Amino acid sequence: MRTTILSLLAVALLVPGVARALDDVQMHDLLKRIDDRQQNQGDYKALAYIEAKERGKSDRVQEAVIYRRDEEDKLMILLLKPKSERGKGYLRMEKNLWMYDPTVGRWERRTERERIHGTDSRRRDFDESRLAVEYTPRYVGEESLGKFKVHHLRLEAKSEADVPYPVMEIWVDAESENVLKAQDFAASGKLMRTTYTPRWKKAFSASKQADVWHPAEIRIYDEVEKDNSTLVLIKEIDLGALPANIFTKAWLESKSR
Amino acid sequence: MGRLLLIALRNLGANRRRNLLLGTAIAAVTALMILLGSVGNGIQDTMIDAGTALVSGHVNVSGFYKITAGRPAPVLVHRQQVLREVAQLVPEARLIVDRTRGFGKFVSETDSVQTGLTGIDIERDREILRVVQVLKGSVEDLAGPGTVMLYEAQATRLGVGIGDRVTLTAPVLRGTNNSVDVDVVAIAKDLGLLSIMSCYVSKQVIQDLYLLDPDTTGTIQIYLDDPDDAAAVEARVKLGLEKLGHRLMDKLDVPYFHKFQTIAAEDWTGQKLDVSTWKDELSMLDWTLKTFNTVTMLLTVILLVIIVIGVMNTLWISIRERTREIGTLRAIGMSHGRVLVMVLLEVFCLAVGASAIGVGLGAGLSQVLTWAQIPVSEGFQVFLLSDTLKLVLEPGGVVAALVWIPLLITFFSLFPALRAARMRPITAIHHVG
């Protein structure tokens, strides 16, 4: 009996890449590492190509610039293309998400459930990761996702957290610790969205003196309207300092003039 | 008189078949009248009961606030102070609660629904529980922040169930649009018109949506033991609030959501209070009642005319058949007056007996139909605010039927009875029938 146990232990230790169950502290540390890897101590700018497919409609392609100042929890998404929608934008400041429509010159306050520019994406998909702050994790199991060994975690939103969905499940690559898949659930348990992030990239941040990770490709599938999906490609990352007054309503309004 | 009554009753017995037919007709009409009256009372009761639980108190003190003259909002500021003042003005009130009001669009993953919003404090305001039938979830969960109870039709259209989150968006006083997320905690059975145009949210949802101060509300609803006291209490509250320095709106006997256009056209800013009764707030349902009552009245009149004609005709025939008998009575000394009374007593006895049977029949049928909980069509539900028909028997209606039907029939029998009384004995005796 003792020989059998020792043999099994030896096999378990020798097999590379096998994920092991995580306890509460390990899960929290994992989420914190995921957050830290994506946060920059300085500013962040990226170009995003967004392609939305919707049942019964022709595909829509949009191009937007993403501006972030993670330390102040500020985010701006400014639409560049198509030309007819140029100047539309979102601004997150003081925990409020504002949308600006230059055609009517009005600001509207939106919630975390807002479909960014009518696609399946949400504000969270473009912003820094806050998993450790906003969610309480529970370990579901060790699984395989294609060729990857992953930790499957169920995250439940903390009561004070303002999130688009109260429950989320994530599949984290045990080796790279990148989130490869996420599913969002309503409180009723209904699956709302499945997101795959097959490609991750990193860029060196001078302000952080470390690499900042970012998803390079996000594929979002609407689980309610089954034929709808959105592809987001993040390109041209710039971690240099942005102008101080950029995260203001006036700045965003000026971009459409 | 006793002898005349005896003759009248004997005559009724002598022409059993004819009087049985006539009595049956009178009883049937009486029963139908009682039944229609019960339906009318039931509709009125259901509407008032549902309306005063869902959209209005017996007396309401609502606030309208205008930042600029053309932009009114259903907002009452200094909630605590006005609540205290109203409580002092109406010490006999059974319950005083306040509700926030608004209008917004619910957006789900698949669709959107535009509707009126009522924010309630479910822990204090239990009135809606009298009427609302919760199909899924719990209405008690409205005590939590950011919660909504939708009606079935709204939930179906939005494609949401208990625990799902929807976004509520509305234009706010500052001119921009604001949005809040709310969780569906209860789904209630549809309640006609109200399930199309309203839903319940926790009070704070409307304050968050409209970015309002916590010391604001929409309306203060006063519930009385007797709804009929509403007009007197309304007058007292108006006078009292005016004395306390509040600006009051001119009386408009329409629901609050119909008042915006008029208020927007008026040249004032700040707050004005609007004191109304349940009759004003439910005036949209009033025409349903009026239509039903008019149809009932017309039907009753037509049936009564038919019955009266039938009675008169039968009496003509009866008098003609009994010409010799009447002539003999006149010949042995019976006066004109006594003949008249004898004939009228005969009709009156028949009418009283038949009406009493008709009332009993109508009352019994009303009880059976109420017990059977007859479902009403969806179209009718829209106005009835209920999915089953309730019949209410009013003692006043029963007494009226018992008194007025015999009196009316007896009155119209006066013409054939007079003819019988005026008969000359010699002509009557020589009559060949």
XYZ file of C-alpha atoms in Angstrom:
690
model
C 0.000 0.000 0.000
C 2.724 2.413 1.004
C 4.635 1.645 -2.176
C 1.533 2.393 -4.269
C 0.990 5.787 -2.595
C 4.622 6.740 -3.021
C 4.519 5.666 -6.672
C 1.411 7.773 -7.337
C 3.003 10.757 -5.571
C 6.146 10.373 -7.648
C 4.115 10.228 -10.888
C 2.134 13.304 -9.869
C 5.291 15.265 -9.136
C 7.075 14.165 -12.270
C 4.294 14.838 -14.791
C 4.963 18.386 -16.051
C 2.249 21.000 -16.592
C -0.439 19.326 -14.484
C -2.525 21.938 -12.580
C -3.148 21.339 -8.895
C -6.077 22.427 -6.761
C -5.608 25.831 -5.170
C -6.615 26.874 -1.681
C -8.237 30.251 -0.888
C -4.951 32.055 -0.347
C -3.444 30.622 -3.503
C -6.546 31.590 -5.507
C -6.445 35.133 -4.188
C -2.736 35.338 -4.962
C -3.398 34.037 -8.461
C -6.067 36.677 -9.107
C -3.786 39.362 -7.698
C -0.955 38.253 -9.975
C -3.343 38.337 -12.977
C -4.365 41.891 -12.019
C -0.807 43.071 -11.356
C 0.458 41.741 -14.658
C -2.090 43.809 -16.581
C -1.882 47.005 -14.553
C 0.508 49.764 -15.432
C 1.684 52.336 -12.936
C 1.781 54.923 -15.682
C -0.522 55.478 -18.623
C -1.648 53.141 -21.364
C -2.758 53.707 -24.933
C -3.791 51.124 -27.494
C -5.545 50.845 -30.800
C -8.502 48.468 -30.922
C -10.171 46.952 -33.978
C -13.648 45.818 -33.102
C -15.658 43.598 -35.437
C -19.233 42.872 -34.425
C -21.433 40.214 -36.010
C -25.144 40.454 -35.384
C -27.908 38.203 -36.661
C -29.735 39.666 -39.640
C -27.353 42.612 -39.927
C -24.178 43.191 -41.877
C -20.919 43.017 -39.941
C -19.725 46.255 -38.356
C -16.069 47.146 -38.103
C -14.947 49.878 -35.750
C -11.609 51.302 -34.756
C -11.074 52.922 -31.392
C -8.284 54.250 -29.225
C -8.140 53.098 -25.630
C -6.595 55.404 -23.023
C -6.004 54.218 -19.453
C -4.605 55.702 -16.283
C -4.789 52.674 -14.002
C -3.648 54.356 -10.800
C -6.599 56.769 -10.997
C -9.054 54.176 -12.348
C -9.613 56.239 -15.479
C -10.426 54.940 -18.925
C -11.401 56.475 -22.226
C -12.540 54.747 -25.398
C -12.611 57.078 -28.403
C -14.104 55.844 -31.653
C -12.097 56.729 -34.785
C -13.861 54.695 -37.467
C -16.311 54.442 -39.137
C -16.310 58.095 -40.086
C -20.025 58.469 -39.320
C -19.392 57.580 -35.675
C -16.058 59.300 -35.220
C -15.862 61.186 -31.935
C -18.228 58.946 -29.994
C -16.623 57.885 -26.798
C -16.755 56.522 -23.285
C -15.125 58.073 -20.263
C -14.821 56.332 -16.921
C -13.971 58.552 -14.004
C -14.918 58.506 -10.337
C -16.532 55.096 -10.848
C -18.998 56.530 -13.378
C -19.095 55.467 -17.010
C -20.123 58.285 -19.327
C -20.954 58.042 -23.002
C -20.632 60.990 -25.339
C -22.492 61.246 -28.623
C -21.155 64.179 -30.704
C -24.151 64.114 -33.078
C -26.394 65.410 -30.284
C -23.599 66.792 -28.082
C -24.915 64.957 -25.025
C -23.362 62.958 -22.245
C -25.191 59.972 -20.844
C -24.288 58.002 -17.776
C -24.192 54.287 -18.489
C -23.754 51.214 -16.324
C -21.220 48.407 -16.409
C -23.644 46.369 -18.526
C -23.294 48.880 -21.370
C -22.489 47.268 -24.718
C -19.539 49.323 -25.889
C -20.556 50.937 -29.184
C -23.366 48.390 -29.514
C -21.046 45.363 -29.606
C -20.871 42.408 -27.217
C -17.915 43.988 -25.420
C -18.137 45.704 -22.050
C -16.030 48.386 -20.417
C -14.212 45.703 -18.454
C -12.878 44.083 -21.659
C -10.825 47.201 -22.420
C -9.820 48.162 -18.894
C -7.248 46.930 -16.421
C -8.052 43.700 -14.579
C -9.563 44.019 -11.060
C -10.458 40.385 -10.376
C -8.940 40.238 -6.879
C -10.689 43.453 -5.829
C -14.119 42.737 -7.276
C -14.611 38.991 -6.888
C -14.444 36.189 -4.332
C -13.045 33.024 -5.929
C -14.023 29.393 -5.515
C -12.023 26.584 -7.013
C -13.958 24.452 -9.491
C -11.238 22.115 -10.703
C -8.225 21.346 -12.801
C -9.197 21.017 -16.436
C -7.799 20.887 -19.928
C -8.675 23.636 -22.369
C -7.373 22.392 -25.704
C -3.688 21.762 -25.166
C -3.579 23.930 -22.028
C -3.861 22.752 -18.449
C -6.027 25.276 -16.665
C -7.407 26.249 -13.262
C -11.164 26.610 -13.455
C -12.354 29.242 -10.959
C -15.815 30.484 -10.169
C -15.833 34.161 -9.160
C -18.700 35.773 -7.308
C -18.882 39.551 -7.226
C -18.375 41.221 -3.854
C -21.418 43.144 -2.658
C -19.807 46.550 -3.166
C -18.376 45.745 -6.598
C -19.937 47.372 -9.653
C -19.640 44.656 -12.294
C -21.650 43.777 -15.403
C -22.445 40.253 -14.218
C -22.559 38.961 -10.633
C -20.973 35.605 -11.414
C -18.072 34.781 -13.659
C -16.098 31.645 -14.342
C -12.552 31.834 -15.604
C -10.123 29.316 -16.981
C -6.551 30.355 -16.163
C -3.579 28.821 -17.919
C -1.707 27.032 -15.131
C 1.613 27.774 -16.773
C 1.381 31.358 -18.095
C -1.419 32.454 -15.723
C -3.255 34.145 -18.556
C -7.047 34.016 -18.520
C -7.883 31.972 -21.615
C -11.617 31.715 -21.244
C -14.293 33.466 -19.218
C -18.010 32.990 -18.897
C -20.391 35.551 -17.432
C -23.555 34.491 -15.646
C -26.664 36.290 -14.431
C -27.609 35.794 -10.767
C -30.272 33.362 -11.981
C -27.480 31.164 -13.313
C -28.196 31.939 -16.967
C -25.067 31.988 -19.114
C -24.818 35.413 -20.736
C -21.441 35.628 -22.464
C -18.426 33.493 -23.259
C -15.110 35.181 -23.905
C -11.983 33.581 -25.282
C -8.620 35.318 -25.093
C -6.363 33.100 -27.182
C -3.510 35.573 -27.605
C -1.764 37.602 -24.925
C 1.158 39.979 -25.392
C 3.400 41.952 -23.103
C 5.140 45.302 -23.362
C 7.804 46.792 -21.125
C 6.644 49.697 -19.005
C 9.256 52.217 -17.970
C 7.021 53.607 -15.232
C 6.350 50.150 -13.794
C 9.822 48.850 -14.557
C 8.213 45.589 -15.548
C 6.180 44.005 -18.311
C 2.523 44.871 -18.713
C 0.404 42.077 -20.166
C -2.542 42.732 -22.420
C -4.870 40.560 -24.463
C -4.066 40.803 -28.159
C -7.225 39.071 -29.325
C -10.586 38.765 -27.563
C -13.447 36.741 -29.004
C -16.772 37.365 -27.328
C -19.818 35.173 -27.940
C -23.288 36.307 -26.942
C -24.941 33.319 -25.253
C -28.400 34.887 -25.262
C -28.506 35.976 -28.909
C -26.545 32.970 -30.086
C -25.581 34.321 -33.522
C -24.004 37.496 -32.193
C -20.296 37.747 -31.542
C -17.539 40.329 -31.360
C -13.857 40.156 -32.169
C -11.517 42.669 -30.536
C -7.916 43.036 -31.655
C -5.655 45.169 -29.455
C -2.670 46.679 -31.268
C -0.055 49.413 -31.044
C 0.394 49.495 -27.286
C 2.016 52.672 -26.010
C 2.870 52.854 -22.310
C 4.250 56.373 -22.439
C 2.802 59.256 -20.445
C -0.415 60.809 -21.742
C -1.337 64.516 -21.439
C -2.549 65.315 -17.907
C -5.977 66.668 -18.960
C -6.901 63.835 -21.285
C -9.448 62.144 -19.025
C -11.960 64.966 -19.099
C -15.281 65.482 -20.824
C -13.922 68.606 -22.500
C -11.031 66.687 -24.068
C -13.323 64.022 -25.479
C -15.744 66.649 -26.800
C -12.864 68.469 -28.508
C -12.036 65.340 -30.507
C -15.266 65.558 -32.459
C -14.980 69.233 -33.359
C -109.082 45.593 2.991
C -108.395 42.085 4.263
C -111.301 40.797 2.257
C -110.037 42.541 -0.867
C -106.629 40.980 -0.345
C -108.271 37.579 0.000
C -110.206 38.073 -3.253
C -106.989 39.225 -4.970
C -105.069 36.161 -3.784
C -107.918 33.846 -4.764
C -107.991 35.418 -8.221
C -104.245 34.823 -8.516
C -104.835 31.181 -7.646
C -107.771 30.880 -10.044
C -105.630 31.890 -13.053
C -102.654 29.849 -11.982
C -101.120 29.148 -15.377
C -101.255 32.730 -16.633
C -100.013 34.193 -13.362
C -97.258 31.611 -13.139
C -95.953 32.675 -16.555
C -96.196 36.349 -15.671
C -94.569 35.785 -12.287
C -91.735 33.842 -13.888
C -91.091 36.710 -16.300
C -91.031 39.269 -13.454
C -88.761 37.018 -11.362
C -86.380 36.489 -14.310
C -86.088 40.220 -14.990
C -85.535 40.940 -11.294
C -82.872 38.224 -11.098
C -81.158 39.644 -14.188
C -81.234 43.144 -12.705
C -79.710 41.882 -9.459
C -77.069 39.983 -11.418
C -76.151 42.963 -13.611
C -76.045 45.182 -10.547
C -73.733 42.719 -8.810
C -71.446 42.598 -11.845
C -71.325 46.405 -11.930
C -70.616 46.600 -8.195
C -67.998 43.885 -8.554
C -66.223 45.695 -11.378
C -66.272 48.941 -9.401
C -65.006 47.226 -6.250
C -62.222 45.387 -8.115
C -61.076 48.530 -9.896
C -61.087 50.682 -6.777
C -59.440 47.991 -4.697
C -56.698 47.365 -7.264
C -56.319 51.025 -8.143
C -55.978 52.260 -4.578
C -53.470 49.534 -3.800
C -51.364 49.943 -6.895
C -51.424 53.535 -8.118
C -53.130 55.758 -5.595
C -54.048 56.287 -1.979
C -57.558 57.416 -1.097
C -56.052 60.907 -0.933
C -52.667 61.791 -2.445
C -50.249 64.656 -1.917
C -47.959 64.634 -4.939
C -45.057 66.890 -5.738
C -44.211 68.505 -9.036
C -40.843 70.189 -9.257
C -39.668 72.432 -12.064
C -36.040 73.532 -12.439
C -37.072 75.477 -15.524
C -40.673 76.383 -16.363
C -40.970 73.837 -19.172
C -39.478 70.815 -17.402
C -41.679 69.350 -14.653
C -40.627 66.302 -12.677
C -42.724 64.112 -10.330
C -40.612 65.048 -7.331
C -41.635 66.154 -3.842
C -38.790 67.758 -1.893
C -38.577 67.981 1.927
C -40.245 64.581 2.194
C -39.913 64.192 5.968
C -41.412 67.609 6.688
C -44.394 67.171 4.344
C -45.001 63.653 5.703
C -45.124 65.071 9.258
C -47.507 67.830 8.194
C -49.834 65.419 6.367
C -49.880 63.093 9.403
C -50.941 66.033 11.577
C -53.637 67.104 9.115
C -55.115 63.591 8.794
C -54.800 61.993 12.251
C -57.511 59.442 11.412
C -55.552 58.016 8.464
C -55.255 54.232 8.490
C -51.892 54.419 6.720
C -49.648 57.103 5.235
C -46.876 55.981 2.896
C -44.780 57.678 0.265
C -43.747 56.378 -3.119
C -41.239 57.661 -5.653
C -42.306 58.044 -9.261
C -40.591 58.020 -12.611
C -40.608 56.852 -16.176
C -37.851 54.838 -17.787
C -36.729 52.174 -20.203
C -35.657 48.696 -19.114
C -33.015 47.218 -21.380
C -32.253 43.509 -21.270
C -29.896 41.468 -23.419
C -32.608 40.987 -26.013
C -35.234 43.736 -25.834
C -36.415 46.870 -24.091
C -39.614 48.013 -22.381
C -40.685 51.579 -21.676
C -42.790 51.925 -18.526
C -43.821 54.042 -15.581
C -41.899 53.403 -12.366
C -43.166 53.309 -8.805
C -40.600 53.116 -6.030
C -41.912 51.581 -2.807
C -40.628 50.748 0.630
C -42.057 47.237 0.813
C -41.358 46.895 4.530
C -43.828 49.725 5.307
C -45.985 49.885 2.216
C -47.847 46.563 2.142
C -50.875 47.782 0.158
C -49.806 46.204 -3.134
C -49.784 42.771 -1.506
C -53.606 42.933 -1.399
C -53.750 42.814 -5.173
C -50.487 41.620 -6.690
C -50.101 37.893 -7.236
C -46.424 36.998 -7.322
C -45.705 34.171 -9.755
C -41.947 33.893 -9.255
C -39.498 35.246 -6.717
C -40.489 37.219 -3.654
C -41.959 40.691 -3.393
C -40.214 41.005 -0.012
C -36.893 41.165 -1.885
C -37.900 44.636 -3.080
C -36.501 45.692 0.294
C -33.039 45.238 -1.194
C -31.390 48.044 -3.135
C -31.424 47.959 -6.925
C -34.388 45.602 -7.281
C -37.440 45.440 -9.515
C -40.694 43.509 -9.659
C -41.878 43.153 -13.242
C -45.238 42.013 -14.518
C -45.281 38.754 -16.465
C -45.764 40.400 -19.863
C -42.841 42.765 -19.243
C -40.554 39.932 -18.092
C -41.513 37.805 -21.080
C -40.803 40.615 -23.501
C -37.460 41.357 -21.875
C -36.643 37.630 -21.747
C -35.598 37.792 -18.103
C -36.211 35.681 -15.025
C -35.569 35.967 -11.304
C -32.002 37.052 -10.598
C -31.411 38.514 -14.048
C -30.094 42.014 -14.284
C -31.571 44.707 -16.516
C -30.476 48.266 -17.154
C -32.914 51.042 -16.398
C -32.331 54.271 -18.272
C -34.148 57.606 -18.178
C -33.613 61.290 -18.908
C -32.890 63.123 -15.647
C -33.658 66.634 -14.468
C -30.260 67.893 -15.617
C -31.089 67.003 -19.200
C -28.767 64.034 -19.599
C -29.632 60.353 -19.581
C -28.751 58.248 -16.584
C -28.707 54.466 -16.186
C -28.789 52.068 -13.265
C -28.685 48.289 -13.155
C -31.490 46.515 -11.334
C -32.036 42.868 -10.410
C -35.352 41.181 -11.119
C -36.528 39.840 -7.730
C -40.185 39.126 -8.448
C -42.488 38.538 -11.402
C -46.171 39.252 -10.833
C -49.254 38.114 -12.669
C -50.422 40.661 -15.255
C -52.920 43.209 -13.993
C -54.447 44.707 -17.113
C -53.624 48.301 -17.949
C -51.216 48.585 -15.033
C -48.989 45.763 -16.255
C -48.509 47.663 -19.487
C -47.719 51.008 -17.976
C -46.051 50.468 -14.620
C -43.796 48.332 -12.468
C -42.371 48.440 -8.948
C -38.799 49.134 -7.973
C -37.174 49.693 -4.615
C -37.563 53.340 -3.666
C -33.872 54.112 -3.864
C -33.689 52.966 -7.543
C -35.610 56.047 -8.643
C -33.528 58.300 -6.393
C -30.354 56.845 -7.936
C -31.723 57.039 -11.465
C -32.800 60.658 -11.169
C -29.846 61.588 -8.946
C -32.221 62.797 -6.228
C -31.596 63.704 -2.625
C -32.702 60.980 -0.146
C -35.179 63.464 1.379
C -37.268 63.489 -1.798
C -40.174 61.361 -2.893
C -42.912 61.412 -5.527
C -46.216 61.189 -3.741
C -47.611 60.741 -0.248
C -50.549 58.323 -0.225
C -53.125 58.555 2.524
C -55.334 55.534 3.208
C -58.611 56.035 5.069
C -60.970 53.591 6.730
C -63.793 54.829 4.528
C -62.855 55.802 0.949
C -66.016 57.924 0.768
C -64.366 60.404 3.168
C -61.724 61.166 0.521
C -63.307 64.393 -0.760
C -63.625 65.873 2.754
C -60.064 64.886 3.687
C -58.772 66.282 0.373
C -60.373 69.664 1.140
C -58.921 69.662 4.673
C -55.413 68.721 3.487
C -55.484 71.394 0.784
C -56.483 74.077 3.251
C -53.953 72.882 5.824
C -51.019 72.731 3.401
C -51.855 76.150 2.031
C -51.895 77.584 5.571
C -48.502 75.964 6.172
C -47.106 77.966 3.246
C -47.021 75.363 0.490
C -47.873 76.322 -3.070
C -50.703 74.151 -4.388
C -51.668 73.271 -7.926
C -55.105 73.931 -9.350
C -57.363 70.882 -9.301
C -57.020 68.642 -12.344
C -59.174 65.518 -12.143
C -56.877 63.354 -14.260
C -54.122 60.873 -13.312
C -50.754 62.418 -12.424
C -49.082 61.373 -15.687
C -51.669 63.341 -17.653
C -50.797 66.516 -15.761
C -47.287 67.029 -17.128
C -48.360 68.780 -20.320
C -50.515 71.282 -18.438
C -47.831 71.870 -15.800
C -45.098 72.327 -18.427
C -47.176 75.104 -19.998
C -47.492 76.984 -16.678
C -45.024 79.740 -15.845
C -43.559 78.787 -12.489
C -40.478 77.070 -11.128
C -39.730 75.253 -7.864
C -42.202 72.976 -6.124
C -45.980 72.842 -6.128
C -48.036 70.246 -4.320
C -50.975 68.532 -5.939
C -53.691 67.117 -3.702
C -55.903 64.542 -5.411
C -58.270 61.709 -4.555
C -58.384 58.163 -5.839
C -61.212 59.209 -8.159
C -58.874 61.648 -9.944
C -56.020 59.184 -10.188
C -58.274 56.396 -11.432
C -60.337 58.557 -13.776
C -58.844 56.640 -16.700
C -60.828 53.620 -15.489
C -63.976 55.611 -14.838
C -65.265 55.470 -18.415
C -65.266 51.665 -18.260
C -67.567 51.836 -15.283
C -69.724 54.513 -16.867
C -70.058 52.490 -20.085
C -70.964 49.349 -18.196
C -73.475 51.176 -16.018
C -75.076 52.822 -19.055
C -75.430 49.476 -20.852
C -76.850 47.899 -17.678
C -79.309 50.759 -17.264
C -80.471 50.534 -20.891
C -80.902 46.775 -20.663
C -82.851 47.091 -17.426
C -85.155 49.750 -18.858
C -85.840 47.648 -21.965
C -86.614 44.573 -19.850
C -88.845 46.574 -17.510
C -90.777 48.051 -20.446
C -91.310 44.546 -21.835
C -92.508 43.318 -18.443
C -94.815 46.295 -17.926
C -96.342 45.841 -21.386
C -96.752 42.131 -20.632
C -98.470 42.813 -17.301
C -100.766 45.464 -18.789
C -101.695 43.192 -21.666
C -102.388 40.258 -19.354
C -104.467 42.494 -17.136
C -106.519 43.744 -20.117
C -107.245 40.120 -21.035
C -107.986 39.211 -17.432
C -110.404 42.119 -16.967
C -112.113 41.326 -20.241
C -112.535 37.707 -19.154
C -113.850 38.792 -15.766
C -116.219 41.519 -17.014
C -119.326 39.710 -15.802
C -117.705 38.933 -12.455
C -116.760 42.586 -11.977
C -120.275 43.633 -13.068
C -121.802 41.325 -10.454
C -119.495 42.707 -7.747
C -120.451 46.237 -8.742
C -124.210 45.203 -8.781
C -124.091 43.854 -5.246
C -122.607 47.118 -3.987
C -118.822 47.165 -4.484
C -117.659 50.717 -5.147
C -115.432 51.943 -8.018
C -112.559 52.456 -5.592
C -112.726 48.966 -4.091
C -112.755 47.365 -7.554
C -109.683 49.425 -8.424
C -107.904 48.398 -5.217
C -108.850 44.758 -5.751
C -107.292 44.659 -9.231
C -104.189 46.587 -8.121
C -103.746 44.339 -5.088
C -103.812 41.319 -7.362
C -100.987 42.745 -9.511
C -99.041 44.010 -6.500
C -99.147 40.616 -4.779
C -97.953 38.912 -7.948
C -95.176 41.490 -8.434
C -93.986 41.328 -4.795
C -93.904 37.531 -4.779
C -92.169 37.286 -8.141
C -89.644 40.039 -7.285
C -88.778 38.336 -4.003
C -88.147 35.057 -5.837
C -86.147 36.983 -8.493
C -83.990 38.680 -5.841
C -83.310 35.331 -4.191
C -82.427 33.805 -7.540
C -80.176 36.720 -8.547
C -78.405 36.768 -5.185
C -77.817 33.021 -5.265
C -76.512 33.167 -8.825
C -74.155 36.047 -7.887
C -72.679 33.991 -5.064
C -72.250 30.949 -7.298
C -70.573 32.983 -10.048
C -68.210 34.676 -7.565
C -67.337 31.317 -6.096
C -66.714 29.913 -9.602
C -64.090 32.672 -10.221
C -64.999 33.109 -13.864
C -61.948 34.146 -15.903
C -62.362 37.296 -17.991
C -60.967 37.895 -21.467
C -57.559 39.553 -21.827
C -59.175 42.618 -23.374
C -61.427 43.077 -20.371
C -58.563 42.406 -17.937
C -56.894 45.545 -19.267
C -59.582 47.656 -17.628
C -60.738 45.381 -14.816
C -57.209 45.029 -13.331
C -58.091 41.449 -12.440
C -58.248 38.168 -14.311
C -61.442 36.901 -12.682
C -64.898 38.351 -12.335
C -66.049 39.262 -8.854
C -69.749 39.948 -8.172
C -70.783 42.077 -5.228
C -74.368 42.060 -3.945
C -75.332 45.409 -2.463
C -78.197 45.502 0.119
C -79.321 48.824 -1.381
C -79.761 47.192 -4.792
C -81.759 44.318 -3.302
C -84.102 46.656 -1.428
C -84.492 48.850 -4.529
C -85.456 45.830 -6.633
C -87.913 44.644 -3.982
C -89.549 48.059 -3.708
C -89.378 49.582 -7.160
C -90.272 46.642 -9.399
C -93.648 45.912 -7.655
C -94.405 49.658 -7.444
C -93.623 50.239 -11.113
C -95.645 47.248 -12.289
C -98.561 48.227 -10.023
C -98.412 51.804 -11.267
C -98.680 50.779 -14.912
C -101.535 48.388 -13.988
C -103.494 51.442 -12.929
C -104.795 51.999 -16.466
C -106.468 48.597 -16.991
C -107.567 48.645 -13.306
C -109.234 52.027 -13.786
C -111.082 50.686 -16.792
C -112.349 47.768 -14.697
C -113.400 50.122 -11.902
C -115.321 52.429 -14.270
C -117.393 49.586 -15.680
C -121.171 50.055 -15.375
C -122.767 47.032 -13.677
C -125.557 46.644 -16.248
C -123.089 46.714 -19.166
C -120.802 44.284 -17.399
C -123.560 41.785 -16.564
C -124.852 41.872 -20.162
C -121.342 41.337 -21.493
C -121.030 38.106 -23.498
C -117.494 36.864 -22.978
